[in-house]
Coordinates of C-alpha atoms in Angstrom, one line a residue:
Chain W
M13 CA 0.0 0.0 0.0
N14 CA 1.6 3.3 -1.1
I15 CA 1.2 6.7 0.5
L16 CA -1.6 7.7 -1.9
D17 CA -3.6 4.6 -1.0
I18 CA -3.2 5.4 2.7
L19 CA -4.2 9.0 2.2
L20 CA -7.2 7.9 0.1
Q21 CA -8.2 5.4 2.8
Q22 CA -8.0 8.1 5.5
S23 CA -9.1 11.0 3.4
P24 CA -12.7 11.4 4.7
A25 CA -11.4 11.9 8.2
L26 CA -8.4 14.0 7.1
I27 CA -10.6 16.3 5.1
V28 CA -12.4 17.3 8.3
A29 CA -9.3 17.0 10.6
T30 CA -7.0 19.2 8.5
P31 CA -8.9 22.4 8.7
L32 CA -9.9 21.7 12.3
L33 CA -6.3 21.3 13.2
G34 CA -5.5 24.4 11.2
A35 CA -8.2 26.3 13.1
F36 CA -6.7 25.6 16.5
L37 CA -3.1 26.2 15.3
T38 CA -3.9 29.6 13.7
P39 CA -3.7 31.7 16.8
L40 CA -0.3 30.2 17.6
I41 CA 1.0 30.5 14.0
G42 CA -0.4 34.1 14.0
K43 CA 2.4 35.0 16.6
L44 CA 4.9 34.4 13.8
G45 CA 3.6 37.2 11.7
Y46 CA 0.9 38.1 9.2
N47 CA 2.4 36.5 6.1
V48 CA 3.4 33.3 7.8
R49 CA -0.1 32.8 9.2
N50 CA -1.8 33.5 5.9
I51 CA 0.6 31.1 4.0
F52 CA -0.1 28.5 6.6
I53 CA -3.9 28.8 6.2
I54 CA -3.6 28.6 2.4
I55 CA -1.4 25.5 2.7
I56 CA -4.0 23.9 5.1
L57 CA -6.7 24.5 2.5
A58 CA -4.5 23.4 -0.4
V59 CA -3.8 20.1 1.4
T60 CA -7.5 19.8 2.1
A61 CA -8.2 20.5 -1.6
F62 CA -5.8 17.8 -2.6
L63 CA -7.5 15.3 -0.3
V64 CA -10.9 16.2 -1.6
F65 CA -9.9 15.7 -5.2
L66 CA -8.0 12.5 -4.3
L67 CA -11.2 11.2 -2.7
A68 CA -13.3 12.5 -5.6
S69 CA -11.2 10.5 -8.1
D70 CA -12.1 7.3 -6.2
V71 CA -15.8 8.2 -5.6
F72 CA -16.3 9.2 -9.2
S73 CA -15.0 5.9 -10.4
G74 CA -18.1 4.4 -8.8
N75 CA -17.2 3.6 -5.2
I76 CA -18.9 4.7 -2.1
H77 CA -16.1 5.5 0.4
T78 CA -16.7 4.8 4.0
Y79 CA -14.5 5.7 7.0
V80 CA -15.1 4.2 10.4
F81 CA -14.0 6.1 13.4
G82 CA -12.2 4.0 16.0
G83 CA -12.5 0.8 14.1
T84 CA -11.4 -1.0 11.0
T85 CA -14.2 -2.3 8.8
S86 CA -16.8 -3.8 11.0
T87 CA -19.5 -1.3 11.9
V88 CA -22.5 -3.6 12.4
L89 CA -22.6 -5.6 15.5
S90 CA -25.7 -7.7 16.1
N91 CA -27.5 -5.6 13.5
T92 CA -26.5 -2.3 15.3
V93 CA -24.2 0.3 14.0
I94 CA -21.9 1.0 17.0
R95 CA -19.5 3.5 15.5
I96 CA -19.6 6.9 13.9
L97 CA -18.8 6.7 10.2
F98 CA -18.4 8.9 7.2
E99 CA -20.0 7.7 4.1
V100 CA -19.0 9.5 0.9
D101 CA -20.9 9.1 -2.3
G102 CA -21.2 11.2 -5.5
L103 CA -23.4 13.9 -3.9
S104 CA -21.2 14.2 -0.7
I105 CA -18.0 14.7 -2.7
F106 CA -19.7 17.1 -5.1
M107 CA -20.6 19.3 -2.1
A108 CA -17.1 18.9 -0.7
I109 CA -15.6 20.2 -3.9
I110 CA -17.8 23.3 -3.8
T111 CA -16.8 23.8 -0.1
V112 CA -13.1 23.6 -0.8
I113 CA -13.3 25.9 -3.9
L114 CA -15.2 28.6 -1.9
S115 CA -13.0 28.3 1.2
L116 CA -9.8 28.6 -0.8
A117 CA -11.1 31.6 -2.8
A118 CA -12.2 33.3 0.4
V119 CA -8.8 32.8 2.1
I120 CA -6.9 34.1 -0.9
Y121 CA -9.2 37.1 -1.1
S122 CA -9.0 37.8 2.6
W123 CA -5.2 38.2 2.4
A124 CA -5.6 41.8 1.2
F125 CA -9.3 42.4 2.0
M126 CA -8.9 41.9 5.8
R127 CA -5.3 43.3 6.0
E128 CA -6.3 46.4 7.9
E129 CA -8.7 44.6 10.3
T130 CA -8.0 43.7 13.9
G131 CA -8.7 40.2 15.3
Q132 CA -7.5 38.4 12.3
D133 CA -6.4 35.3 14.2
K134 CA -10.0 34.9 15.4
Y135 CA -11.3 35.6 11.9
Y136 CA -9.2 32.8 10.3
T137 CA -9.8 30.4 13.2
L138 CA -13.6 30.8 12.7
L139 CA -13.3 30.6 8.9
L140 CA -11.5 27.3 9.2
L141 CA -14.0 26.0 11.8
M142 CA -16.8 27.0 9.5
T143 CA -15.1 25.1 6.7
T144 CA -14.7 22.1 9.0
G145 CA -18.4 22.1 9.9
M146 CA -19.4 22.3 6.2
F147 CA -17.1 19.3 5.3
G148 CA -18.5 17.3 8.2
M149 CA -22.1 18.0 7.2
V150 CA -21.6 16.7 3.7
L151 CA -19.4 13.8 4.5
T152 CA -20.9 12.2 7.5
G153 CA -23.1 9.2 7.4
D154 CA -24.5 9.7 10.8
L155 CA -27.5 11.8 11.6
F156 CA -26.4 13.0 15.0
N157 CA -23.0 13.8 13.6
F158 CA -24.8 15.9 11.0
F159 CA -26.4 17.9 13.7
V160 CA -23.1 18.5 15.5
F161 CA -21.4 19.7 12.3
L162 CA -24.5 21.9 11.5
E163 CA -24.0 23.5 14.9
I164 CA -20.3 24.0 14.4
T165 CA -21.0 25.7 11.0
S166 CA -23.8 27.9 12.5
I167 CA -21.8 29.1 15.5
A168 CA -18.7 30.0 13.4
S169 CA -20.9 31.6 10.8
C170 CA -22.8 33.7 13.4
A171 CA -19.5 35.0 14.8
L172 CA -18.2 35.8 11.3
I173 CA -21.4 37.6 10.2
A174 CA -20.9 39.9 13.2
F175 CA -17.2 40.3 12.6
W176 CA -17.5 44.0 11.9
T177 CA -18.9 44.6 15.4
H178 CA -18.9 48.4 15.0
K179 CA -21.6 48.0 12.4
A180 CA -25.0 47.7 14.2
K181 CA -26.7 46.1 11.3
A182 CA -24.0 43.3 11.1
V183 CA -24.6 42.5 14.8
E184 CA -28.3 42.5 14.3
A185 CA -28.0 40.2 11.2
A186 CA -25.8 37.8 13.3
F187 CA -28.3 37.9 16.2
N188 CA -31.2 37.0 13.8
Y189 CA -29.1 34.3 12.3
M190 CA -28.2 32.9 15.7
V191 CA -31.9 32.7 16.7
I192 CA -32.9 31.1 13.4
S193 CA -30.0 28.6 13.6
T194 CA -30.6 27.6 17.2
I195 CA -34.3 27.0 16.6
G196 CA -33.6 25.2 13.4
A197 CA -31.0 23.0 15.0
L198 CA -33.2 22.2 18.0
F199 CA -35.9 20.9 15.6
V200 CA -33.3 18.8 13.8
L201 CA -32.2 17.4 17.2
L202 CA -35.8 16.7 18.1
S203 CA -36.5 14.8 14.9
I204 CA -33.3 12.8 15.3
A205 CA -34.5 11.9 18.9
F206 CA -37.8 10.7 17.4
L207 CA -36.1 8.5 14.9
Y208 CA -33.6 7.2 17.4
G209 CA -36.4 6.4 19.8
K210 CA -38.3 4.4 17.1
Y211 CA -35.5 2.7 15.2
D212 CA -32.6 2.6 17.8
A213 CA -30.2 3.9 15.2
L214 CA -28.5 7.2 14.2
N215 CA -26.7 6.0 11.1
I216 CA -28.4 7.4 8.0
A217 CA -28.1 4.2 5.9
K218 CA -29.3 2.1 8.8
L219 CA -32.3 4.4 9.4
A220 CA -33.0 4.5 5.7
S221 CA -33.1 0.7 5.5
R222 CA -35.6 0.6 8.4
I223 CA -37.9 3.4 7.3
T224 CA -40.1 1.3 4.9
P225 CA -43.7 1.6 3.7
V226 CA -44.6 -1.0 6.3
S227 CA -42.9 0.7 9.3
F228 CA -43.9 4.2 8.2
S229 CA -45.9 5.9 10.9
F230 CA -46.9 9.2 12.5
I231 CA -43.4 9.6 14.1
D232 CA -41.6 9.2 10.7
K233 CA -43.9 11.8 9.2
L234 CA -43.4 14.2 12.1
S235 CA -39.6 13.8 11.9
L236 CA -39.6 14.3 8.2
I237 CA -41.6 17.6 8.6
L238 CA -39.3 18.9 11.3
L239 CA -36.1 18.0 9.4
L240 CA -37.5 19.5 6.2
A241 CA -38.7 22.7 7.8
A242 CA -35.5 23.3 9.8
L243 CA -33.2 22.5 6.9
T244 CA -35.1 24.5 4.3
M245 CA -35.0 27.4 6.7
K246 CA -31.2 27.0 7.0
A247 CA -31.0 26.7 3.2
G248 CA -32.8 30.0 2.9
I249 CA -35.9 28.8 1.1
A250 CA -38.8 31.2 1.1
P251 CA -40.8 32.2 3.0
M252 CA -38.2 31.3 5.7
H253 CA -35.4 33.1 3.9
M254 CA -35.6 36.5 5.7
W255 CA -32.3 35.9 7.6
L256 CA -30.4 35.2 4.4
P257 CA -30.1 38.7 2.7
D258 CA -29.2 40.3 6.0
A259 CA -26.5 37.7 6.8
Y260 CA -25.0 37.6 3.3
G261 CA -25.3 41.4 3.0
R262 CA -23.8 42.4 6.3
A263 CA -20.9 39.9 6.6
P264 CA -17.5 40.7 5.1
A265 CA -17.5 39.7 1.4
S266 CA -15.0 36.9 2.0
I267 CA -17.5 35.4 4.5
S268 CA -20.5 35.9 2.3
I269 CA -19.0 33.6 -0.2
I270 CA -18.5 30.8 2.4
L271 CA -22.0 31.4 3.7
V272 CA -23.2 30.5 0.2
G273 CA -21.5 27.1 0.7
A274 CA -23.0 26.8 4.2
T275 CA -26.5 27.4 2.9
Q276 CA -25.9 24.8 0.2
A277 CA -24.7 22.3 2.8
S278 CA -28.2 22.6 4.4
L279 CA -29.7 22.2 1.0
Y280 CA -27.6 19.0 0.7
G281 CA -29.2 18.0 4.0
V282 CA -32.7 18.5 2.5
F283 CA -31.8 16.3 -0.5
R284 CA -30.2 13.6 1.7
I285 CA -33.3 13.5 3.9
C286 CA -35.8 13.3 1.0
F287 CA -33.9 10.9 -1.3
T288 CA -31.8 8.7 1.1
L289 CA -33.3 8.7 4.6
Y290 CA -36.8 8.6 3.3
G291 CA -35.8 7.1 -0.1
N292 CA -37.8 3.9 0.5
V293 CA -41.0 5.7 1.2
I294 CA -41.0 8.6 -1.4
Q295 CA -43.6 6.8 -3.5
I296 CA -46.1 6.9 -0.6
P297 CA -48.7 9.5 -1.8
E298 CA -48.7 11.2 1.6
V299 CA -45.0 11.9 1.3
S300 CA -45.3 13.6 -2.0
L301 CA -42.6 16.2 -1.4
G302 CA -41.9 16.9 -5.1
W303 CA -44.6 19.5 -5.7
I304 CA -43.9 21.1 -2.3
M305 CA -40.3 21.6 -3.5
V306 CA -41.4 22.9 -6.9
I307 CA -43.8 25.5 -5.4
L308 CA -41.2 26.6 -2.7
G309 CA -38.6 26.9 -5.5
L310 CA -40.9 29.2 -7.5
I311 CA -41.8 31.3 -4.5
T312 CA -38.1 31.6 -3.6
M313 CA -37.1 32.8 -7.1
L314 CA -39.9 35.3 -7.4
I315 CA -39.4 36.8 -4.0
G316 CA -35.6 36.9 -4.8
V317 CA -36.0 38.8 -8.0
F318 CA -38.7 41.2 -6.9
M319 CA -36.8 42.1 -3.7
A320 CA -33.5 42.4 -5.6
M321 CA -35.1 44.9 -8.0
I322 CA -35.6 47.5 -5.3
Q323 CA -32.3 47.0 -3.4
I324 CA -29.8 49.9 -3.3
D325 CA -27.2 48.2 -1.2
F326 CA -24.7 46.3 -3.5
K327 CA -24.3 43.2 -1.4
K328 CA -27.9 42.9 -0.3
L329 CA -28.9 43.0 -4.0
I330 CA -26.6 40.2 -4.8
A331 CA -27.9 38.3 -1.7
Y332 CA -31.5 38.5 -3.1
G333 CA -30.1 37.4 -6.4
A334 CA -28.6 34.4 -4.6
L335 CA -32.0 33.7 -3.1
A336 CA -33.5 33.6 -6.5
E337 CA -30.8 31.1 -7.6
L338 CA -31.7 28.8 -4.7
G339 CA -35.2 28.7 -6.1
Y340 CA -33.9 27.2 -9.4
M341 CA -32.1 24.4 -7.5
F342 CA -35.3 23.5 -5.6
L343 CA -37.3 23.7 -8.8
G344 CA -35.0 21.3 -10.7
V345 CA -34.6 18.8 -8.0
G346 CA -38.3 19.1 -7.0
T347 CA -39.4 18.4 -10.6
G348 CA -37.2 15.3 -10.5
L349 CA -38.7 14.2 -7.2
T350 CA -42.2 14.7 -8.4
I351 CA -41.7 12.4 -11.4
L352 CA -39.6 9.8 -9.5
S353 CA -42.1 9.5 -6.7
N354 CA -45.0 8.9 -9.0
P355 CA -44.9 5.2 -10.0
Q356 CA -47.6 5.7 -12.6
L357 CA -45.4 7.9 -14.9
S358 CA -43.7 6.2 -17.8
L359 CA -40.0 5.6 -18.2
A360 CA -39.8 8.4 -20.7
S361 CA -40.9 10.7 -17.9
N362 CA -38.1 9.3 -15.8
S363 CA -35.5 10.5 -18.3
F364 CA -36.6 14.1 -18.0
A365 CA -36.8 13.7 -14.3
L366 CA -33.1 12.8 -14.4
Q367 CA -32.4 15.8 -16.6
A368 CA -34.3 18.1 -14.1
M369 CA -32.2 16.6 -11.3
K370 CA -29.0 17.2 -13.3
G371 CA -30.0 20.8 -13.9
G372 CA -30.8 21.3 -10.2
I373 CA -27.6 19.7 -9.0
F374 CA -25.4 21.4 -11.7
H375 CA -27.0 24.7 -10.7
I376 CA -25.7 24.2 -7.1
I377 CA -22.0 24.5 -8.2
N378 CA -22.8 27.1 -10.8
D379 CA -24.6 29.2 -8.2
A380 CA -21.7 28.9 -5.8
L381 CA -19.2 30.1 -8.4
D382 CA -21.5 32.9 -9.9
V383 CA -22.8 34.3 -6.7
G384 CA -19.5 33.8 -5.0
L385 CA -17.8 35.9 -7.7
L386 CA -20.4 38.7 -7.5
F387 CA -19.9 38.9 -3.7
L388 CA -16.2 39.2 -4.2
V389 CA -16.7 41.9 -6.8
A390 CA -19.0 43.8 -4.4
G391 CA -16.3 43.4 -1.7
A392 CA -13.6 44.8 -4.0
V393 CA -15.8 47.8 -4.9
Y394 CA -16.4 48.4 -1.2
Y395 CA -12.6 48.0 -0.5
A396 CA -11.8 50.6 -3.1
T397 CA -14.5 53.1 -2.6
K398 CA -15.7 52.5 1.0
E399 CA -19.2 52.8 -0.5
S400 CA -21.9 50.1 -0.7
S401 CA -24.9 52.1 -1.8
L402 CA -25.4 51.9 -5.6
N403 CA -27.0 55.4 -5.5
N404 CA -23.6 56.8 -4.6
L405 CA -21.5 54.8 -7.0
G406 CA -20.7 55.4 -10.6
G407 CA -18.1 55.4 -13.3
I408 CA -15.7 53.1 -11.4
A409 CA -15.0 50.9 -14.5
R410 CA -12.4 53.6 -15.5
N411 CA -10.2 52.8 -12.4
M412 CA -11.2 49.1 -11.8
K413 CA -10.9 47.5 -15.2
Y414 CA -10.3 43.9 -14.0
T415 CA -13.0 44.0 -11.4
T416 CA -15.4 45.3 -14.0
V417 CA -14.6 42.4 -16.3
F418 CA -15.1 40.0 -13.4
F419 CA -18.5 41.6 -12.6
L420 CA -19.5 41.2 -16.3
I421 CA -18.6 37.5 -16.2
G422 CA -20.6 37.1 -13.0
L423 CA -23.5 39.1 -14.4
L424 CA -23.7 36.9 -17.5
A425 CA -23.3 33.7 -15.6
V426 CA -25.9 34.4 -12.9
S427 CA -28.4 35.6 -15.4
G428 CA -28.0 32.4 -17.5
I429 CA -26.6 34.1 -20.6
P430 CA -24.7 31.8 -23.0
P431 CA -21.9 30.7 -23.0
M432 CA -21.6 31.0 -19.2
N433 CA -22.1 28.1 -16.9
G434 CA -25.5 29.3 -15.6
F435 CA -27.0 28.9 -19.0
A436 CA -26.2 25.2 -19.3
S437 CA -27.8 24.3 -15.9
K438 CA -30.8 26.6 -16.5
L439 CA -31.4 25.1 -19.9
L440 CA -31.6 21.7 -18.4
I441 CA -34.0 23.0 -15.8
Y442 CA -36.2 24.9 -18.3
E443 CA -36.5 22.0 -20.7
S444 CA -37.4 19.4 -18.1
V445 CA -39.6 21.6 -16.0
Y446 CA -41.5 22.6 -19.2
Q447 CA -42.5 18.9 -19.5
L448 CA -43.9 18.8 -16.0
N449 CA -45.8 22.0 -16.6
P450 CA -45.0 24.7 -19.2
I451 CA -46.1 27.5 -16.8
L452 CA -43.4 26.6 -14.4
A453 CA -40.8 27.0 -17.1
I454 CA -42.2 30.3 -18.2
I455 CA -42.0 31.7 -14.7
A456 CA -38.4 30.4 -14.3
I457 CA -37.4 32.1 -17.6
L458 CA -39.1 35.3 -16.6
A459 CA -37.3 35.3 -13.3
S460 CA -34.0 34.8 -15.1
I461 CA -34.8 37.8 -17.4
M462 CA -35.5 39.9 -14.3
L463 CA -32.3 38.8 -12.8
L464 CA -30.5 39.9 -15.9
A465 CA -32.2 43.3 -15.7
I466 CA -31.2 43.6 -12.0
M467 CA -27.6 42.9 -12.7
V468 CA -27.6 45.3 -15.6
K469 CA -28.9 47.9 -13.2
V470 CA -25.9 47.3 -10.9
F471 CA -23.5 47.3 -13.9
Y472 CA -24.8 50.6 -15.1
S473 CA -25.1 52.4 -11.8
A474 CA -21.8 51.3 -10.2
F475 CA -19.4 50.7 -13.1
L476 CA -20.7 53.0 -16.0
G477 CA -21.6 56.6 -16.1
P478 CA -19.6 59.8 -15.9
K479 CA -16.5 60.3 -13.7
I480 CA -17.4 61.0 -10.1
D481 CA -14.9 63.3 -8.4
R482 CA -14.8 61.3 -5.2
F483 CA -13.7 58.2 -7.1
Q484 CA -11.1 59.7 -9.3
D485 CA -8.2 58.4 -7.4
I486 CA -9.5 54.9 -6.5
R487 CA -7.3 52.1 -7.4
E488 CA -7.9 48.6 -8.7
A489 CA -8.3 45.8 -6.1
P490 CA -5.1 44.3 -4.7
K491 CA -3.6 41.2 -6.4
S492 CA -4.8 38.6 -3.9
M493 CA -8.4 39.8 -4.4
L494 CA -8.0 39.7 -8.2
I495 CA -6.5 36.2 -8.0
A496 CA -9.5 35.0 -6.0
M497 CA -11.9 36.6 -8.4
G498 CA -9.9 35.2 -11.3
I499 CA -10.1 31.7 -10.0
L500 CA -13.9 31.8 -9.8
A501 CA -14.2 33.6 -13.2
S502 CA -12.0 31.0 -14.9
L503 CA -14.0 28.2 -13.5
I504 CA -17.2 29.9 -14.6
I505 CA -15.9 30.2 -18.2
F506 CA -14.5 26.6 -18.2
F507 CA -17.8 25.1 -16.8
G508 CA -19.7 27.2 -19.4
L509 CA -17.6 26.1 -22.4
F510 CA -17.4 22.4 -21.5
P511 CA -20.8 21.6 -19.8
D512 CA -20.8 18.1 -21.1
L513 CA -17.5 17.3 -19.4
I514 CA -18.7 18.8 -16.1
V515 CA -22.1 17.1 -16.1
N516 CA -20.6 13.7 -16.9
T517 CA -17.8 14.0 -14.4
L518 CA -19.2 15.8 -11.5
V519 CA -23.0 16.1 -11.8
E520 CA -24.0 12.6 -12.9
P521 CA -22.4 10.7 -10.0
A522 CA -24.2 13.2 -7.6
V523 CA -27.5 12.6 -9.3
K524 CA -27.0 8.9 -9.4
A525 CA -26.2 9.0 -5.6
I526 CA -29.6 10.5 -4.8
T527 CA -31.7 8.7 -7.3
H528 CA -30.3 5.3 -6.3
P529 CA -30.3 5.4 -2.5
T530 CA -30.1 1.6 -2.3
S531 CA -26.4 1.6 -3.1
Y532 CA -25.8 4.1 -0.2
I533 CA -27.9 1.9 2.2
L534 CA -26.6 -1.5 1.0
W535 CA -22.9 -0.4 1.3
L536 CA -23.2 -0.3 5.0
T537 CA -25.9 -2.7 5.9
G538 CA -25.5 -5.3 3.3
G539 CA -29.3 -5.3 2.9
V540 CA -30.0 -5.9 6.6
Chain R
M132 CA -10.0 13.9 -23.2
F133 CA -9.8 16.5 -25.9
E134 CA -12.7 14.8 -27.8
Q135 CA -14.7 14.9 -24.6
L136 CA -14.1 18.7 -24.3
L137 CA -15.5 19.3 -27.8
K138 CA -18.5 17.0 -27.2
T139 CA -21.9 18.5 -27.7
F140 CA -24.0 18.8 -24.5
D141 CA -27.1 16.7 -24.8
T142 CA -29.9 18.3 -22.7
G143 CA -32.3 15.5 -23.2
N144 CA -34.6 17.5 -25.4
G145 CA -32.0 19.4 -27.4
Y146 CA -28.3 20.2 -27.8
W147 CA -26.0 22.9 -26.7
N148 CA -22.4 23.4 -28.0
P149 CA -21.0 26.7 -26.7
L150 CA -17.8 26.3 -28.8
V151 CA -19.8 26.2 -32.1
W152 CA -21.9 29.2 -30.9
G153 CA -18.7 31.0 -29.8
F154 CA -17.1 30.5 -33.2
A155 CA -20.3 31.7 -34.9
F156 CA -20.4 34.9 -32.8
L157 CA -16.7 35.5 -33.4
I158 CA -17.3 35.6 -37.1
I159 CA -20.4 37.8 -36.7
F160 CA -18.3 40.2 -34.5
L161 CA -15.6 40.3 -37.1
I162 CA -18.0 41.3 -39.8
I163 CA -19.5 44.0 -37.5
Y164 CA -16.1 45.3 -36.7
I165 CA -15.1 45.5 -40.4
L166 CA -18.4 47.3 -41.2
R167 CA -17.9 49.7 -38.3
G168 CA -14.4 50.4 -39.5
R169 CA -15.8 51.7 -42.8
G170 CA -17.3 54.6 -40.7
N171 CA -20.5 56.6 -41.1
P172 CA -20.1 59.4 -43.7
S173 CA -22.9 61.5 -42.2
Y174 CA -21.1 61.8 -38.8
K175 CA -19.7 65.2 -38.1
R176 CA -17.7 65.7 -34.9
G177 CA -18.4 68.7 -32.7
T178 CA -21.8 69.5 -34.2
E179 CA -25.3 69.3 -32.8
Q180 CA -25.7 65.7 -33.7
T181 CA -23.0 64.6 -31.3
K182 CA -24.6 66.4 -28.3
V183 CA -26.5 64.5 -25.6
F184 CA -30.3 64.9 -26.1
L185 CA -32.2 65.4 -22.8
S186 CA -35.7 66.0 -24.1
G187 CA -34.5 69.3 -25.6
N188 CA -33.2 70.6 -22.2
P189 CA -29.6 71.9 -22.1
E190 CA -26.9 69.4 -21.0
Y191 CA -25.7 69.8 -17.4
E192 CA -22.3 71.3 -16.8
N193 CA -21.7 68.9 -14.0
K194 CA -21.6 65.5 -15.7
E195 CA -22.2 63.7 -12.5
L196 CA -25.8 64.8 -12.6
L197 CA -26.4 63.0 -15.8
H198 CA -25.9 59.6 -14.1
V199 CA -29.3 58.0 -13.4
K200 CA -29.1 56.7 -9.8
A201 CA -29.9 53.1 -9.0
S202 CA -33.1 53.9 -7.1
N203 CA -34.5 55.7 -10.2
L204 CA -33.7 52.8 -12.6
Y205 CA -36.7 50.7 -13.7
W206 CA -39.0 53.3 -12.1
G207 CA -41.9 52.3 -14.3
W208 CA -41.6 48.6 -13.5
V209 CA -41.3 49.3 -9.8
E210 CA -44.4 51.6 -9.9
S211 CA -46.5 49.1 -11.8
T212 CA -45.6 46.2 -9.4
K213 CA -45.8 48.2 -6.2
W214 CA -48.6 46.1 -4.9
V215 CA -46.3 43.1 -5.0
I216 CA -43.2 44.9 -3.7
N217 CA -45.0 46.6 -0.9
T218 CA -46.5 43.3 0.3
L219 CA -43.0 41.7 0.1
K220 CA -41.5 44.6 2.0
K221 CA -44.0 44.2 4.8
M222 CA -42.9 40.6 5.1
H223 CA -39.2 41.6 5.6
T224 CA -39.5 43.2 9.0
G225 CA -36.0 42.4 10.1
R226 CA -37.3 41.1 13.4
A227 CA -36.4 37.6 14.6
N228 CA -39.8 36.9 16.1
D229 CA -41.4 37.4 12.7
Y230 CA -38.9 35.0 11.1
I231 CA -39.8 32.4 13.7
L232 CA -43.5 33.0 13.0
W233 CA -42.9 32.2 9.3
F234 CA -41.0 29.1 10.4
T235 CA -44.0 28.0 12.5
F236 CA -46.4 28.8 9.7
M237 CA -44.4 26.6 7.3
I238 CA -44.3 23.7 9.8
A239 CA -48.1 24.0 10.0
I240 CA -48.4 24.0 6.2
F241 CA -46.1 20.9 5.9
M242 CA -48.2 19.2 8.6
L243 CA -51.4 19.9 6.6
L244 CA -49.9 18.9 3.3
L245 CA -48.4 15.7 4.7
G246 CA -51.5 14.8 6.6
V247 CA -50.2 15.0 10.1
I248 CA -53.1 17.3 11.1

């Protein structure tokens, strides 16, 4: 067994342990100086990225990778799972890739963006803890573990949203987020307790194998509702989204981009619950969640675009745009679930259900890149001008040429304009949703047009227009910020130009993972 | 690998190949660029035709005033959809208790839809 095999074997644990170790070492390394600490953090995340891609190469070749804590291979003792384990399938690793890209971009961006701030050791410690929590959420195969990592992510996020403590609105947004997160997490814990009480298990695969149409009862339904409500709220799905624009808008730009990943980790939770945990019972008519997801997706995208239209604050406008994008993911995956959970529909319908799911899942990574880039641009504009109100901005394209180009790329991508990545995923969603109901596709296209109009408004009011005296001497964003934006912009263009490659390599294994939950369940239980 | 990069993306109901479209657009832009390069013979620099037209009003000395502010953009759209926007604004109070109320409301909706109550 060579070193790569050992690393691969241990990778699920190392992906979580590396940033966790980095988080606790950061205050110590920080004593050695600003540059040493920042290089250390970038190395930590680069190592994590290496491990994620190493694990991805194995998972994408068709394996489900399990890691047992405190044991070797045996996890089932007399039909009971006695150890915590990580179970990594196509969807888990897909989310881990998003997490590592966003975290790495955020850390590189922070090098210059946070340079003048005090309390940077705490900032980086919390940032790495947040990353740890997100990795844990998407890699774990244990429901209680999921709750623990959800809490780690929430607590670190909350502190980072309020990082600029001198801004009252940031503190208020963090307080609201804390209330929402705590209530949501308590409901998750309550539903886990219900399931544990009934099935004597916390392992997701084990529980999924026991939740069957025969055993399905009031308790299962109640747990499903509580999990669904809490995680959709954490994922920022309307009408429980109100915390999201405030949190995204008031946090430093480098944190907003990771918050996008944290929100998506909760979205992953929703999908894992619906497709894996309750995978055996989704065809029960009472558990028809597909249409609920479709309607919630539509409401989310409409509220997002209407509210974005009237925003004047740069980052808050992007935040409402991000909300609308979340609606597309729910719409795509909801359409897939509606078809798959209806046994009366033909096989032909199943194929467009899979296309819808591909669109929804592909849109997750596209949204992370597009919205992430726009947040970084908003941060760069704030860094240069110290101004966040679009009413007071104008003509900055003259002095910030690269930032302007990055904004244009983000604008085109988020609005689904070809040849950017957003177009490919939205095309998949439109075409498949149209077959479920044409009106849904029309609304989705209209929302996308509105999103384009909103982003054009930002482009015109902030970047175009005559020279403004106050901004005559502003300078382009520092190199580290440009590099971070450049990484995301390059990925957007690459994903946009080669959608077939991305869908086949990254998206299809993720879709397969949620549409074929039996492989996830059987890997652990062997069909017990 | 290279072949896979050039592969057309099958969306299930159609096809999308950004490289082909990109190439087509490149040719179109080249044609436009060549046409533009030929110039417009009726264009006369420094005459009335090159001045900004503001409904017949004189142009501001201070160019900054010419910039339409973000809150004035799409004024017509915002006015005509005020009934929606005002309703949505009322929802976004910024108070945590209201957020929890929406959460409770959604749990009740889920319970109704999934037949718990």
